[in-house]
């Protein structure tokens, strides 16, 4: 996968799909261990509190153009 034209989105259950803009992320994967994904996001919405996001399903999607290349699904902790 070429890095040209990549964009990243984060969707969290209970939030509008465009609530968060991905600023950066770090994904760590190892054999026989759970993955760890840390995501920094920005939002112009002030409606969210930590309690509204904790333990919710979240999906980070890596896009190249209009094609989703990868989805990483987890729980906000």
PDB file of C-alpha atoms in Angstrom:
ATOM      1  CA  UNK A   1       0.000   0.000   0.000  1.00  0.00           C
ATOM      2  CA  UNK A   2       1.449   3.348  -1.053  1.00  0.00           C
ATOM      3  CA  UNK A   3       1.341   6.165   1.501  1.00  0.00           C
ATOM      4  CA  UNK A   4       0.045   8.586  -1.132  1.00  0.00           C
ATOM      5  CA  UNK A   5      -3.531   9.710  -0.565  1.00  0.00           C
ATOM      6  CA  UNK A   6      -3.956   8.063   2.841  1.00  0.00           C
ATOM      7  CA  UNK A   7      -6.483   9.374   5.335  1.00  0.00           C
ATOM      8  CA  UNK A   8      -7.681   8.057   8.668  1.00  0.00           C
ATOM      9  CA  UNK A   9     -11.086   8.146  10.352  1.00  0.00           C
ATOM     10  CA  UNK A  10     -12.259   7.167  13.824  1.00  0.00           C
ATOM     11  CA  UNK A  11     -15.851   6.220  14.567  1.00  0.00           C
ATOM     12  CA  UNK A  12     -17.074   5.648  18.125  1.00  0.00           C
ATOM     13  CA  UNK A  13     -20.444   4.048  18.917  1.00  0.00           C
ATOM     14  CA  UNK A  14     -23.025   6.642  19.898  1.00  0.00           C
ATOM     15  CA  UNK A  15     -21.191   9.509  18.156  1.00  0.00           C
ATOM     16  CA  UNK A  16     -21.741  11.012  14.710  1.00  0.00           C
ATOM     17  CA  UNK A  17     -19.300   9.531  12.155  1.00  0.00           C
ATOM     18  CA  UNK A  18     -17.528  12.862  11.575  1.00  0.00           C
ATOM     19  CA  UNK A  19     -17.194  13.828  15.265  1.00  0.00           C
ATOM     20  CA  UNK A  20     -13.459  13.127  15.447  1.00  0.00           C
ATOM     21  CA  UNK A  21     -10.541  14.018  13.183  1.00  0.00           C
ATOM     22  CA  UNK A  22      -7.534  11.725  13.587  1.00  0.00           C
ATOM     23  CA  UNK A  23      -4.404  13.754  14.404  1.00  0.00           C
ATOM     24  CA  UNK A  24      -2.070  10.804  14.990  1.00  0.00           C
ATOM     25  CA  UNK A  25      -2.092   7.187  16.074  1.00  0.00           C
ATOM     26  CA  UNK A  26       0.247   4.392  17.115  1.00  0.00           C
ATOM     27  CA  UNK A  27      -0.634   0.732  16.621  1.00  0.00           C
ATOM     28  CA  UNK A  28       1.446  -1.937  18.360  1.00  0.00           C
ATOM     29  CA  UNK A  29       0.923  -5.591  17.461  1.00  0.00           C
ATOM     30  CA  UNK A  30       2.772  -8.683  18.715  1.00  0.00           C
ATOM     31  CA  UNK A  31       2.181 -12.396  18.463  1.00  0.00           C
ATOM     32  CA  UNK A  32       0.268 -13.894  21.374  1.00  0.00           C
ATOM     33  CA  UNK A  33      -0.544 -10.458  22.817  1.00  0.00           C
ATOM     34  CA  UNK A  34      -3.453  -8.050  22.447  1.00  0.00           C
ATOM     35  CA  UNK A  35      -2.886  -5.101  20.141  1.00  0.00           C
ATOM     36  CA  UNK A  36      -2.657  -1.584  21.560  1.00  0.00           C
ATOM     37  CA  UNK A  37      -3.927   1.377  19.548  1.00  0.00           C
ATOM     38  CA  UNK A  38      -3.432   4.906  20.861  1.00  0.00           C
ATOM     39  CA  UNK A  39      -5.245   7.608  18.902  1.00  0.00           C
ATOM     40  CA  UNK A  40      -5.010  11.398  19.218  1.00  0.00           C
ATOM     41  CA  UNK A  41      -8.100  13.123  17.859  1.00  0.00           C
ATOM     42  CA  UNK A  42      -9.477  16.629  17.472  1.00  0.00           C
ATOM     43  CA  UNK A  43     -13.123  17.666  17.535  1.00  0.00           C
ATOM     44  CA  UNK A  44     -15.085  20.878  17.237  1.00  0.00           C
ATOM     45  CA  UNK A  45     -17.858  19.322  19.326  1.00  0.00           C
ATOM     46  CA  UNK A  46     -17.822  19.940  23.067  1.00  0.00           C
ATOM     47  CA  UNK A  47     -20.621  17.466  23.759  1.00  0.00           C
ATOM     48  CA  UNK A  48     -18.376  14.497  24.617  1.00  0.00           C
ATOM     49  CA  UNK A  49     -17.239  13.553  28.092  1.00  0.00           C
ATOM     50  CA  UNK A  50     -14.944  10.681  29.041  1.00  0.00           C
ATOM     51  CA  UNK A  51     -17.899   8.797  30.469  1.00  0.00           C
ATOM     52  CA  UNK A  52     -19.692   8.961  27.124  1.00  0.00           C
ATOM     53  CA  UNK A  53     -16.739   7.357  25.316  1.00  0.00           C
ATOM     54  CA  UNK A  54     -15.334   4.805  27.769  1.00  0.00           C
ATOM     55  CA  UNK A  55     -16.049   1.152  26.968  1.00  0.00           C
ATOM     56  CA  UNK A  56     -17.581   2.059  23.592  1.00  0.00           C
ATOM     57  CA  UNK A  57     -16.696   0.250  20.379  1.00  0.00           C
ATOM     58  CA  UNK A  58     -14.335   2.295  18.191  1.00  0.00           C
ATOM     59  CA  UNK A  59     -13.147   1.694  14.630  1.00  0.00           C
ATOM     60  CA  UNK A  60     -10.059   3.291  13.093  1.00  0.00           C
ATOM     61  CA  UNK A  61     -10.201   3.051   9.296  1.00  0.00           C
ATOM     62  CA  UNK A  62      -7.250   3.578   6.961  1.00  0.00           C
ATOM     63  CA  UNK A  63      -8.403   4.913   3.586  1.00  0.00           C
ATOM     64  CA  UNK A  64      -6.585   5.268   0.294  1.00  0.00           C
ATOM     65  CA  UNK A  65      -8.767   7.483  -1.828  1.00  0.00           C
ATOM     66  CA  UNK A  66     -12.312   6.148  -1.439  1.00  0.00           C
ATOM     67  CA  UNK A  67     -11.218   2.584  -0.647  1.00  0.00           C
ATOM     68  CA  UNK A  68     -10.942   1.342   2.937  1.00  0.00           C
ATOM     69  CA  UNK A  69      -7.619  -0.497   3.224  1.00  0.00           C
ATOM     70  CA  UNK A  70      -7.845  -1.589   6.859  1.00  0.00           C
ATOM     71  CA  UNK A  71     -10.193  -1.443   9.842  1.00  0.00           C
ATOM     72  CA  UNK A  72      -8.951  -1.724  13.431  1.00  0.00           C
ATOM     73  CA  UNK A  73     -11.784  -2.366  15.886  1.00  0.00           C
ATOM     74  CA  UNK A  74     -11.480  -2.105  19.647  1.00  0.00           C
ATOM     75  CA  UNK A  75     -12.918  -0.652  22.835  1.00  0.00           C
ATOM     76  CA  UNK A  76     -12.200   2.824  24.220  1.00  0.00           C
ATOM     77  CA  UNK A  77     -10.290   2.478  27.480  1.00  0.00           C
TER      78      UNK A  77
END
